[in-house]
Amino acid sequence: HGHSHGHSHGHSHGHDHADYDPHAWQDLSNAAIYVKNIRDALMQVRPATAQAMEANANNYLIQIDELDAVTREKIGQIPVESRRVVSSHGAFAYFARAYDVEFLSLQGWSTEQEVSAADMAKMIRQIKHDGIQALFVENISDPRLLERVSEETGVRIGGELYSDAISAPGTPGDTYLKMFAHNVDLIWSTLMQ
């Protein structure tokens, strides 16, 4: 599903997803499915600790539901016509569908191929034509391409989104829920300016 532009910046992180989009966890409802499946499997293999696992999983599911509600409320404050952003690579299709934000990217799901000059020019034209006002780099990507797009369009980079990896302990994205909340807050604050 989704689409792949087949582009990359040549800055390899071994980040090739082949022909599918693995970023399903960018939709909190999918994360809830993961938690339930992990809970159920662990309860089967460790029945002695099943009660504690169920309690912990249920607590985490409540946190996921609460963050999902906050996400929907914040994104709902952004005018629909302003919910268009550009990110480094195509890691946010699930987020886009779940929360009604259009993400454009210079690269598809993989960061293994070069971005052509024609692709770059096309993105710059689209940003100018559509009045897109938000560019985001990702914590796993080389920011130079989006810095160039920013220079060419006059659209500032709104900050760094967590796309594929959480961050070091003590930083804003050091857990899944903190990472997701960081992304939502950054998108909201940038698009509401």
Short mmCIF file of N, CA and C in Angstrom, two decimals:
data_model
loop_
_atom_site.label_atom_id
_atom_site.label_comp_id
_atom_site.label_asym_id
_atom_site.label_seq_id
_atom_site.Cartn_x
_atom_site.Cartn_y
_atom_site.Cartn_z
N HIS A 1 0.83 -1.19 0.00
CA HIS A 1 0.00 0.00 0.00
C HIS A 1 0.87 1.23 0.00
N GLY A 2 0.23 2.41 -0.11
CA GLY A 2 1.00 3.63 -0.16
C GLY A 2 1.71 3.78 -1.49
N HIS A 3 2.75 4.59 -1.48
CA HIS A 3 3.51 4.81 -2.70
C HIS A 3 4.97 4.95 -2.35
N SER A 4 5.79 4.70 -3.31
CA SER A 4 7.23 4.86 -3.12
C SER A 4 7.77 5.68 -4.27
N HIS A 5 8.42 6.79 -3.92
CA HIS A 5 9.01 7.62 -4.96
C HIS A 5 10.30 6.99 -5.48
N GLY A 6 10.84 6.03 -4.73
CA GLY A 6 12.07 5.38 -5.14
C GLY A 6 13.26 6.32 -5.10
N HIS A 7 13.21 7.32 -4.24
CA HIS A 7 14.28 8.31 -4.17
C HIS A 7 15.08 8.11 -2.89
N SER A 8 16.25 8.66 -2.88
CA SER A 8 17.06 8.66 -1.67
C SER A 8 18.14 9.72 -1.80
N HIS A 9 18.78 9.97 -0.69
CA HIS A 9 19.84 10.96 -0.68
C HIS A 9 21.21 10.33 -0.71
N GLY A 10 21.32 9.03 -0.83
CA GLY A 10 22.60 8.38 -0.91
C GLY A 10 23.31 8.25 0.43
N HIS A 11 22.71 8.69 1.48
CA HIS A 11 23.28 8.61 2.83
C HIS A 11 22.70 7.37 3.48
N SER A 12 23.37 6.27 3.32
CA SER A 12 22.80 4.97 3.66
C SER A 12 22.85 4.67 5.15
N HIS A 13 21.72 4.27 5.67
CA HIS A 13 21.62 3.75 7.02
C HIS A 13 21.20 2.29 6.96
N GLY A 14 21.34 1.66 5.76
CA GLY A 14 20.83 0.31 5.61
C GLY A 14 19.33 0.30 5.78
N HIS A 15 18.68 1.31 5.29
CA HIS A 15 17.26 1.54 5.56
C HIS A 15 16.45 1.25 4.31
N ASP A 16 16.43 -0.01 3.90
CA ASP A 16 15.70 -0.40 2.70
C ASP A 16 14.54 -1.30 3.10
N HIS A 17 13.32 -0.90 2.75
CA HIS A 17 12.13 -1.64 3.16
C HIS A 17 11.54 -2.50 2.05
N ALA A 18 12.22 -2.60 0.92
CA ALA A 18 11.74 -3.39 -0.21
C ALA A 18 10.42 -2.81 -0.71
N ASP A 19 9.41 -3.66 -0.92
CA ASP A 19 8.18 -3.22 -1.57
C ASP A 19 7.00 -3.04 -0.63
N TYR A 20 7.23 -2.88 0.64
CA TYR A 20 6.14 -2.67 1.58
C TYR A 20 6.50 -1.57 2.56
N ASP A 21 5.51 -0.97 3.14
CA ASP A 21 5.71 0.11 4.10
C ASP A 21 5.66 -0.48 5.50
N PRO A 22 6.78 -0.54 6.19
CA PRO A 22 6.81 -1.16 7.52
C PRO A 22 6.46 -0.22 8.66
N HIS A 23 6.08 1.00 8.37
CA HIS A 23 5.91 2.02 9.40
C HIS A 23 4.51 2.04 10.01
N ALA A 24 3.90 0.87 10.15
CA ALA A 24 2.51 0.79 10.65
C ALA A 24 2.36 1.37 12.05
N TRP A 25 3.41 1.36 12.83
CA TRP A 25 3.34 1.88 14.20
C TRP A 25 3.18 3.39 14.23
N GLN A 26 3.23 4.06 13.07
CA GLN A 26 2.98 5.50 13.03
C GLN A 26 1.49 5.81 13.16
N ASP A 27 0.67 4.79 13.34
CA ASP A 27 -0.76 4.91 13.64
C ASP A 27 -0.94 4.23 15.00
N LEU A 28 -1.37 4.98 15.99
CA LEU A 28 -1.49 4.43 17.34
C LEU A 28 -2.44 3.24 17.43
N SER A 29 -3.44 3.18 16.57
CA SER A 29 -4.34 2.02 16.62
C SER A 29 -3.59 0.75 16.25
N ASN A 30 -2.60 0.83 15.38
CA ASN A 30 -1.77 -0.33 15.07
C ASN A 30 -0.88 -0.70 16.24
N ALA A 31 -0.37 0.29 16.94
CA ALA A 31 0.45 0.01 18.13
C ALA A 31 -0.37 -0.75 19.16
N ALA A 32 -1.63 -0.40 19.31
CA ALA A 32 -2.50 -1.12 20.25
C ALA A 32 -2.65 -2.59 19.84
N ILE A 33 -2.74 -2.85 18.55
CA ILE A 33 -2.81 -4.24 18.07
C ILE A 33 -1.53 -4.98 18.42
N TYR A 34 -0.39 -4.32 18.21
CA TYR A 34 0.89 -4.94 18.57
C TYR A 34 0.91 -5.33 20.05
N VAL A 35 0.51 -4.40 20.90
CA VAL A 35 0.54 -4.64 22.35
C VAL A 35 -0.37 -5.82 22.71
N LYS A 36 -1.55 -5.85 22.15
CA LYS A 36 -2.47 -6.96 22.44
C LYS A 36 -1.91 -8.30 21.98
N ASN A 37 -1.32 -8.32 20.80
CA ASN A 37 -0.74 -9.57 20.30
C ASN A 37 0.45 -10.02 21.14
N ILE A 38 1.29 -9.10 21.53
CA ILE A 38 2.44 -9.44 22.38
C ILE A 38 1.95 -9.91 23.74
N ARG A 39 1.00 -9.19 24.31
CA ARG A 39 0.42 -9.60 25.61
C ARG A 39 -0.12 -11.02 25.54
N ASP A 40 -0.92 -11.31 24.53
CA ASP A 40 -1.55 -12.63 24.42
C ASP A 40 -0.51 -13.73 24.25
N ALA A 41 0.51 -13.47 23.43
CA ALA A 41 1.55 -14.48 23.21
C ALA A 41 2.36 -14.71 24.49
N LEU A 42 2.72 -13.64 25.18
CA LEU A 42 3.51 -13.80 26.40
C LEU A 42 2.70 -14.49 27.51
N MET A 43 1.42 -14.20 27.57
CA MET A 43 0.58 -14.85 28.59
C MET A 43 0.50 -16.35 28.35
N GLN A 44 0.56 -16.77 27.09
CA GLN A 44 0.53 -18.20 26.78
C GLN A 44 1.83 -18.88 27.17
N VAL A 45 2.95 -18.24 26.92
CA VAL A 45 4.24 -18.89 27.21
C VAL A 45 4.69 -18.70 28.65
N ARG A 46 4.14 -17.73 29.35
CA ARG A 46 4.50 -17.49 30.75
C ARG A 46 3.24 -17.35 31.60
N PRO A 47 2.45 -18.41 31.72
CA PRO A 47 1.18 -18.30 32.44
C PRO A 47 1.33 -17.88 33.90
N ALA A 48 2.47 -18.16 34.50
CA ALA A 48 2.68 -17.79 35.91
C ALA A 48 2.67 -16.27 36.11
N THR A 49 3.04 -15.53 35.08
CA THR A 49 3.07 -14.07 35.20
C THR A 49 1.98 -13.41 34.34
N ALA A 50 1.01 -14.19 33.92
CA ALA A 50 -0.03 -13.70 33.01
C ALA A 50 -0.80 -12.51 33.60
N GLN A 51 -1.11 -12.58 34.86
CA GLN A 51 -1.90 -11.51 35.47
C GLN A 51 -1.14 -10.18 35.44
N ALA A 52 0.13 -10.21 35.78
CA ALA A 52 0.93 -8.98 35.75
C ALA A 52 1.10 -8.47 34.33
N MET A 53 1.33 -9.39 33.38
CA MET A 53 1.47 -8.97 31.99
C MET A 53 0.19 -8.33 31.46
N GLU A 54 -0.93 -8.92 31.82
CA GLU A 54 -2.21 -8.37 31.37
C GLU A 54 -2.42 -6.98 31.96
N ALA A 55 -2.11 -6.80 33.23
CA ALA A 55 -2.27 -5.49 33.87
C ALA A 55 -1.36 -4.45 33.23
N ASN A 56 -0.10 -4.82 32.99
CA ASN A 56 0.84 -3.89 32.36
C ASN A 56 0.40 -3.52 30.95
N ALA A 57 0.00 -4.52 30.18
CA ALA A 57 -0.45 -4.26 28.81
C ALA A 57 -1.69 -3.39 28.81
N ASN A 58 -2.63 -3.66 29.70
CA ASN A 58 -3.85 -2.87 29.74
C ASN A 58 -3.56 -1.42 30.13
N ASN A 59 -2.61 -1.22 31.03
CA ASN A 59 -2.21 0.14 31.39
C ASN A 59 -1.60 0.85 30.18
N TYR A 60 -0.78 0.14 29.45
CA TYR A 60 -0.15 0.74 28.26
C TYR A 60 -1.19 1.04 27.19
N LEU A 61 -2.18 0.17 27.05
CA LEU A 61 -3.26 0.40 26.08
C LEU A 61 -4.05 1.66 26.43
N ILE A 62 -4.25 1.90 27.71
CA ILE A 62 -4.93 3.13 28.15
C ILE A 62 -4.10 4.35 27.74
N GLN A 63 -2.78 4.28 27.93
CA GLN A 63 -1.90 5.37 27.54
C GLN A 63 -1.94 5.61 26.02
N ILE A 64 -1.97 4.54 25.26
CA ILE A 64 -2.07 4.65 23.80
C ILE A 64 -3.39 5.32 23.42
N ASP A 65 -4.49 4.89 24.03
CA ASP A 65 -5.80 5.49 23.73
C ASP A 65 -5.82 6.98 24.08
N GLU A 66 -5.22 7.33 25.23
CA GLU A 66 -5.19 8.74 25.64
C GLU A 66 -4.38 9.57 24.65
N LEU A 67 -3.23 9.06 24.23
CA LEU A 67 -2.41 9.80 23.26
C LEU A 67 -3.11 9.90 21.91
N ASP A 68 -3.82 8.87 21.52
CA ASP A 68 -4.58 8.91 20.28
C ASP A 68 -5.63 10.02 20.34
N ALA A 69 -6.33 10.14 21.47
CA ALA A 69 -7.34 11.19 21.63
C ALA A 69 -6.70 12.57 21.57
N VAL A 70 -5.56 12.74 22.24
CA VAL A 70 -4.84 14.02 22.22
C VAL A 70 -4.39 14.34 20.79
N THR A 71 -3.88 13.33 20.10
CA THR A 71 -3.42 13.52 18.72
C THR A 71 -4.56 13.98 17.84
N ARG A 72 -5.70 13.32 17.93
CA ARG A 72 -6.86 13.69 17.10
C ARG A 72 -7.35 15.10 17.45
N GLU A 73 -7.32 15.46 18.71
CA GLU A 73 -7.75 16.79 19.13
C GLU A 73 -6.80 17.86 18.59
N LYS A 74 -5.50 17.64 18.72
CA LYS A 74 -4.52 18.63 18.25
C LYS A 74 -4.55 18.76 16.73
N ILE A 75 -4.52 17.65 16.03
CA ILE A 75 -4.54 17.71 14.57
C ILE A 75 -5.85 18.33 14.10
N GLY A 76 -6.94 18.07 14.82
CA GLY A 76 -8.24 18.66 14.47
C GLY A 76 -8.26 20.17 14.57
N GLN A 77 -7.35 20.76 15.35
CA GLN A 77 -7.26 22.22 15.46
C GLN A 77 -6.61 22.86 14.24
N ILE A 78 -5.86 22.08 13.50
CA ILE A 78 -5.14 22.61 12.33
C ILE A 78 -6.11 22.66 11.15
N PRO A 79 -6.23 23.81 10.49
CA PRO A 79 -7.11 23.86 9.32
C PRO A 79 -6.73 22.78 8.31
N VAL A 80 -7.72 22.12 7.75
CA VAL A 80 -7.48 21.00 6.83
C VAL A 80 -6.55 21.40 5.69
N GLU A 81 -6.74 22.60 5.16
CA GLU A 81 -5.91 23.03 4.04
C GLU A 81 -4.45 23.27 4.43
N SER A 82 -4.16 23.35 5.72
CA SER A 82 -2.79 23.55 6.20
C SER A 82 -2.10 22.25 6.57
N ARG A 83 -2.80 21.13 6.50
CA ARG A 83 -2.24 19.84 6.93
C ARG A 83 -1.45 19.16 5.81
N ARG A 84 -0.50 19.89 5.25
CA ARG A 84 0.37 19.35 4.20
C ARG A 84 1.80 19.66 4.61
N VAL A 85 2.63 18.63 4.67
CA VAL A 85 4.01 18.81 5.09
C VAL A 85 4.92 17.96 4.21
N VAL A 86 6.22 18.28 4.25
CA VAL A 86 7.23 17.51 3.55
C VAL A 86 8.18 16.94 4.59
N SER A 87 8.46 15.64 4.46
CA SER A 87 9.42 14.98 5.35
C SER A 87 10.52 14.36 4.51
N SER A 88 11.57 13.93 5.18
CA SER A 88 12.74 13.40 4.49
C SER A 88 12.42 12.17 3.65
N HIS A 89 11.77 11.18 4.24
CA HIS A 89 11.42 9.99 3.46
C HIS A 89 10.03 9.51 3.83
N GLY A 90 9.49 8.60 3.07
CA GLY A 90 8.09 8.21 3.17
C GLY A 90 7.76 7.32 4.34
N ALA A 91 7.99 7.80 5.55
CA ALA A 91 7.75 6.98 6.73
C ALA A 91 6.43 7.28 7.42
N PHE A 92 5.65 8.20 6.88
CA PHE A 92 4.48 8.68 7.62
C PHE A 92 3.14 8.43 6.93
N ALA A 93 3.08 7.46 6.03
CA ALA A 93 1.81 7.18 5.34
C ALA A 93 0.74 6.70 6.32
N TYR A 94 1.12 5.88 7.29
CA TYR A 94 0.13 5.43 8.28
C TYR A 94 -0.35 6.59 9.14
N PHE A 95 0.55 7.45 9.56
CA PHE A 95 0.18 8.64 10.32
C PHE A 95 -0.76 9.49 9.48
N ALA A 96 -0.41 9.69 8.21
CA ALA A 96 -1.21 10.52 7.32
C ALA A 96 -2.65 10.02 7.22
N ARG A 97 -2.80 8.73 7.02
CA ARG A 97 -4.15 8.15 6.90
C ARG A 97 -4.92 8.23 8.21
N ALA A 98 -4.25 7.94 9.30
CA ALA A 98 -4.94 7.90 10.60
C ALA A 98 -5.36 9.28 11.09
N TYR A 99 -4.53 10.30 10.80
CA TYR A 99 -4.75 11.61 11.41
C TYR A 99 -4.99 12.73 10.39
N ASP A 100 -5.21 12.37 9.13
CA ASP A 100 -5.59 13.32 8.09
C ASP A 100 -4.57 14.45 7.92
N VAL A 101 -3.30 14.04 7.76
CA VAL A 101 -2.22 14.98 7.44
C VAL A 101 -1.55 14.44 6.18
N GLU A 102 -1.40 15.28 5.17
CA GLU A 102 -0.74 14.83 3.94
C GLU A 102 0.77 15.02 4.07
N PHE A 103 1.50 13.93 3.90
CA PHE A 103 2.96 13.95 3.92
C PHE A 103 3.48 13.74 2.51
N LEU A 104 4.34 14.62 2.07
CA LEU A 104 5.08 14.45 0.82
C LEU A 104 6.53 14.18 1.21
N SER A 105 7.24 13.46 0.38
CA SER A 105 8.64 13.20 0.70
C SER A 105 9.48 13.13 -0.56
N LEU A 106 10.75 13.46 -0.40
CA LEU A 106 11.69 13.34 -1.50
C LEU A 106 12.03 11.89 -1.78
N GLN A 107 11.91 11.05 -0.77
CA GLN A 107 12.27 9.65 -0.88
C GLN A 107 11.06 8.80 -0.55
N GLY A 108 11.05 7.60 -1.06
CA GLY A 108 10.01 6.65 -0.69
C GLY A 108 10.35 6.04 0.66
N TRP A 109 9.98 4.78 0.85
CA TRP A 109 10.24 4.11 2.13
C TRP A 109 11.71 3.83 2.34
N SER A 110 12.45 3.70 1.26
CA SER A 110 13.86 3.35 1.33
C SER A 110 14.72 4.59 1.18
N THR A 111 15.86 4.58 1.84
CA THR A 111 16.82 5.67 1.69
C THR A 111 18.07 5.16 0.96
N GLU A 112 17.87 4.19 0.07
CA GLU A 112 19.00 3.55 -0.60
C GLU A 112 19.30 4.11 -1.99
N GLN A 113 18.41 4.90 -2.58
CA GLN A 113 18.61 5.39 -3.93
C GLN A 113 18.84 6.90 -3.93
N GLU A 114 19.46 7.39 -4.98
CA GLU A 114 19.74 8.82 -5.11
C GLU A 114 18.50 9.61 -5.49
N VAL A 115 18.38 10.82 -4.99
CA VAL A 115 17.34 11.75 -5.42
C VAL A 115 17.89 12.47 -6.64
N SER A 116 17.12 12.49 -7.71
CA SER A 116 17.58 13.17 -8.93
C SER A 116 17.31 14.67 -8.84
N ALA A 117 18.00 15.41 -9.67
CA ALA A 117 17.77 16.85 -9.76
C ALA A 117 16.34 17.13 -10.20
N ALA A 118 15.81 16.29 -11.09
CA ALA A 118 14.42 16.46 -11.56
C ALA A 118 13.43 16.26 -10.41
N ASP A 119 13.69 15.24 -9.57
CA ASP A 119 12.82 15.00 -8.42
C ASP A 119 12.85 16.18 -7.46
N MET A 120 14.04 16.71 -7.23
CA MET A 120 14.19 17.86 -6.33
C MET A 120 13.45 19.07 -6.90
N ALA A 121 13.62 19.33 -8.19
CA ALA A 121 12.95 20.47 -8.82
C ALA A 121 11.43 20.31 -8.77
N LYS A 122 10.95 19.10 -8.99
CA LYS A 122 9.51 18.84 -8.95
C LYS A 122 8.95 19.11 -7.54
N MET A 123 9.67 18.67 -6.50
CA MET A 123 9.22 18.91 -5.13
C MET A 123 9.22 20.41 -4.83
N ILE A 124 10.23 21.11 -5.25
CA ILE A 124 10.30 22.56 -5.01
C ILE A 124 9.12 23.26 -5.69
N ARG A 125 8.85 22.88 -6.93
CA ARG A 125 7.69 23.47 -7.64
C ARG A 125 6.39 23.17 -6.91
N GLN A 126 6.23 21.94 -6.43
CA GLN A 126 4.99 21.58 -5.75
C GLN A 126 4.83 22.35 -4.45
N ILE A 127 5.91 22.50 -3.69
CA ILE A 127 5.84 23.25 -2.43
C ILE A 127 5.42 24.69 -2.71
N LYS A 128 6.02 25.30 -3.71
CA LYS A 128 5.67 26.68 -4.05
C LYS A 128 4.23 26.78 -4.57
N HIS A 129 3.85 25.88 -5.46
CA HIS A 129 2.51 25.90 -6.06
C HIS A 129 1.42 25.68 -5.01
N ASP A 130 1.65 24.70 -4.11
CA ASP A 130 0.62 24.34 -3.13
C ASP A 130 0.69 25.15 -1.85
N GLY A 131 1.68 25.99 -1.72
CA GLY A 131 1.80 26.81 -0.51
C GLY A 131 2.10 26.00 0.75
N ILE A 132 2.83 24.92 0.61
CA ILE A 132 3.19 24.08 1.76
C ILE A 132 4.11 24.88 2.68
N GLN A 133 3.81 24.86 3.98
CA GLN A 133 4.53 25.71 4.92
C GLN A 133 5.32 24.95 5.97
N ALA A 134 5.52 23.65 5.78
CA ALA A 134 6.25 22.90 6.81
C ALA A 134 7.14 21.83 6.18
N LEU A 135 8.42 21.88 6.55
CA LEU A 135 9.38 20.85 6.17
C LEU A 135 9.91 20.24 7.46
N PHE A 136 10.06 18.91 7.46
CA PHE A 136 10.59 18.24 8.65
C PHE A 136 11.69 17.27 8.24
N VAL A 137 12.83 17.36 8.92
CA VAL A 137 13.86 16.34 8.77
C VAL A 137 13.51 15.21 9.71
N GLU A 138 14.18 14.09 9.55
CA GLU A 138 13.93 12.94 10.42
C GLU A 138 15.19 12.58 11.17
N ASN A 139 15.01 11.96 12.31
CA ASN A 139 16.15 11.65 13.16
C ASN A 139 17.11 10.65 12.53
N ILE A 140 16.71 9.95 11.49
CA ILE A 140 17.60 8.98 10.85
C ILE A 140 18.13 9.46 9.51
N SER A 141 17.77 10.66 9.09
CA SER A 141 18.09 11.12 7.74
C SER A 141 19.08 12.26 7.74
N ASP A 142 19.83 12.34 6.67
CA ASP A 142 20.73 13.45 6.41
C ASP A 142 19.87 14.67 6.08
N PRO A 143 20.03 15.78 6.78
CA PRO A 143 19.15 16.93 6.57
C PRO A 143 19.48 17.78 5.35
N ARG A 144 20.57 17.50 4.65
CA ARG A 144 21.04 18.41 3.59
C ARG A 144 20.03 18.61 2.46
N LEU A 145 19.32 17.56 2.05
CA LEU A 145 18.35 17.74 0.96
C LEU A 145 17.23 18.69 1.35
N LEU A 146 16.70 18.51 2.56
CA LEU A 146 15.62 19.41 2.97
C LEU A 146 16.14 20.81 3.27
N GLU A 147 17.39 20.93 3.68
CA GLU A 147 17.97 22.26 3.85
C GLU A 147 18.02 22.98 2.51
N ARG A 148 18.36 22.25 1.46
CA ARG A 148 18.39 22.82 0.11
C ARG A 148 16.97 23.21 -0.33
N VAL A 149 16.00 22.34 -0.08
CA VAL A 149 14.61 22.65 -0.42
C VAL A 149 14.16 23.90 0.34
N SER A 150 14.53 24.01 1.59
CA SER A 150 14.19 25.17 2.40
C SER A 150 14.77 26.45 1.79
N GLU A 151 16.03 26.39 1.38
CA GLU A 151 16.67 27.54 0.74
C GLU A 151 15.95 27.95 -0.54
N GLU A 152 15.56 26.97 -1.33
CA GLU A 152 14.94 27.22 -2.63
C GLU A 152 13.50 27.72 -2.52
N THR A 153 12.80 27.32 -1.45
CA THR A 153 11.38 27.65 -1.33
C THR A 153 11.09 28.75 -0.32
N GLY A 154 12.04 28.99 0.58
CA GLY A 154 11.80 29.95 1.65
C GLY A 154 10.97 29.37 2.79
N VAL A 155 10.66 28.08 2.71
CA VAL A 155 9.90 27.42 3.77
C VAL A 155 10.90 26.89 4.81
N ARG A 156 10.69 27.26 6.04
CA ARG A 156 11.64 26.86 7.07
C ARG A 156 11.44 25.41 7.49
N ILE A 157 12.50 24.83 8.02
CA ILE A 157 12.42 23.48 8.56
C ILE A 157 11.84 23.57 9.96
N GLY A 158 10.74 22.85 10.18
CA GLY A 158 10.02 22.94 11.44
C GLY A 158 10.65 22.15 12.58
N GLY A 159 11.60 21.30 12.27
CA GLY A 159 12.26 20.52 13.31
C GLY A 159 12.48 19.09 12.86
N GLU A 160 12.76 18.24 13.83
CA GLU A 160 13.12 16.85 13.55
C GLU A 160 12.05 15.90 14.07
N LEU A 161 11.50 15.10 13.16
CA LEU A 161 10.53 14.07 13.50
C LEU A 161 11.25 12.75 13.73
N TYR A 162 10.69 11.93 14.59
CA TYR A 162 11.17 10.57 14.79
C TYR A 162 10.38 9.67 13.85
N SER A 163 11.08 9.06 12.91
CA SER A 163 10.38 8.24 11.92
C SER A 163 10.57 6.76 12.14
N ASP A 164 11.78 6.32 12.43
CA ASP A 164 12.08 4.90 12.48
C ASP A 164 12.79 4.45 13.75
N ALA A 165 13.18 5.37 14.58
CA ALA A 165 13.94 4.98 15.77
C ALA A 165 13.66 5.96 16.90
N ILE A 166 13.59 5.42 18.10
CA ILE A 166 13.48 6.30 19.25
C ILE A 166 14.87 6.89 19.50
N SER A 167 14.95 7.83 20.41
CA SER A 167 16.22 8.52 20.65
C SER A 167 16.88 8.02 21.94
N ALA A 168 18.02 8.57 22.23
CA ALA A 168 18.80 8.17 23.40
C ALA A 168 18.04 8.49 24.70
N PRO A 169 18.30 7.73 25.77
CA PRO A 169 17.64 7.99 27.05
C PRO A 169 17.82 9.45 27.47
N GLY A 170 16.74 10.01 28.00
CA GLY A 170 16.77 11.39 28.48
C GLY A 170 16.46 12.42 27.41
N THR A 171 16.15 11.98 26.19
CA THR A 171 15.82 12.91 25.11
C THR A 171 14.31 12.83 24.83
N PRO A 172 13.78 13.77 24.03
CA PRO A 172 12.33 13.84 23.84
C PRO A 172 11.66 12.60 23.24
N GLY A 173 12.42 11.76 22.57
CA GLY A 173 11.81 10.60 21.94
C GLY A 173 12.38 9.29 22.43
N ASP A 174 12.63 9.18 23.74
CA ASP A 174 13.30 7.98 24.25
C ASP A 174 12.37 6.82 24.58
N THR A 175 11.07 7.00 24.38
CA THR A 175 10.12 5.89 24.44
C THR A 175 9.17 6.05 23.25
N TYR A 176 8.49 5.00 22.92
CA TYR A 176 7.55 5.07 21.79
C TYR A 176 6.51 6.17 22.00
N LEU A 177 5.87 6.20 23.16
CA LEU A 177 4.81 7.18 23.37
C LEU A 177 5.36 8.60 23.40
N LYS A 178 6.54 8.81 24.00
CA LYS A 178 7.14 10.14 24.00
C LYS A 178 7.54 10.56 22.59
N MET A 179 8.06 9.62 21.81
CA MET A 179 8.43 9.90 20.43
C MET A 179 7.20 10.32 19.63
N PHE A 180 6.12 9.59 19.78
CA PHE A 180 4.90 9.89 19.04
C PHE A 180 4.35 11.25 19.46
N ALA A 181 4.31 11.52 20.77
CA ALA A 181 3.82 12.81 21.28
C ALA A 181 4.70 13.96 20.78
N HIS A 182 6.01 13.74 20.74
CA HIS A 182 6.93 14.76 20.21
C HIS A 182 6.56 15.10 18.78
N ASN A 183 6.37 14.08 17.94
CA ASN A 183 6.02 14.31 16.55
C ASN A 183 4.73 15.10 16.42
N VAL A 184 3.72 14.70 17.19
CA VAL A 184 2.43 15.39 17.14
C VAL A 184 2.58 16.85 17.56
N ASP A 185 3.29 17.07 18.67
CA ASP A 185 3.47 18.45 19.15
C ASP A 185 4.23 19.31 18.14
N LEU A 186 5.24 18.71 17.50
CA LEU A 186 6.03 19.46 16.52
C LEU A 186 5.20 19.80 15.29
N ILE A 187 4.45 18.84 14.80
CA ILE A 187 3.58 19.10 13.64
C ILE A 187 2.55 20.16 14.01
N TRP A 188 1.91 20.01 15.15
CA TRP A 188 0.88 20.96 15.60
C TRP A 188 1.46 22.37 15.73
N SER A 189 2.57 22.50 16.45
CA SER A 189 3.12 23.84 16.70
C SER A 189 3.60 24.50 15.41
N THR A 190 4.14 23.71 14.50
CA THR A 190 4.62 24.27 13.23
C THR A 190 3.46 24.70 12.34
N LEU A 191 2.44 23.89 12.23
CA LEU A 191 1.32 24.20 11.34
C LEU A 191 0.35 25.24 11.92
N MET A 192 0.39 25.45 13.22
CA MET A 192 -0.51 26.43 13.84
C MET A 192 0.11 27.83 13.88
N GLN A 193 1.33 27.98 13.42
CA GLN A 193 1.98 29.31 13.44
C GLN A 193 1.40 30.21 12.38
#
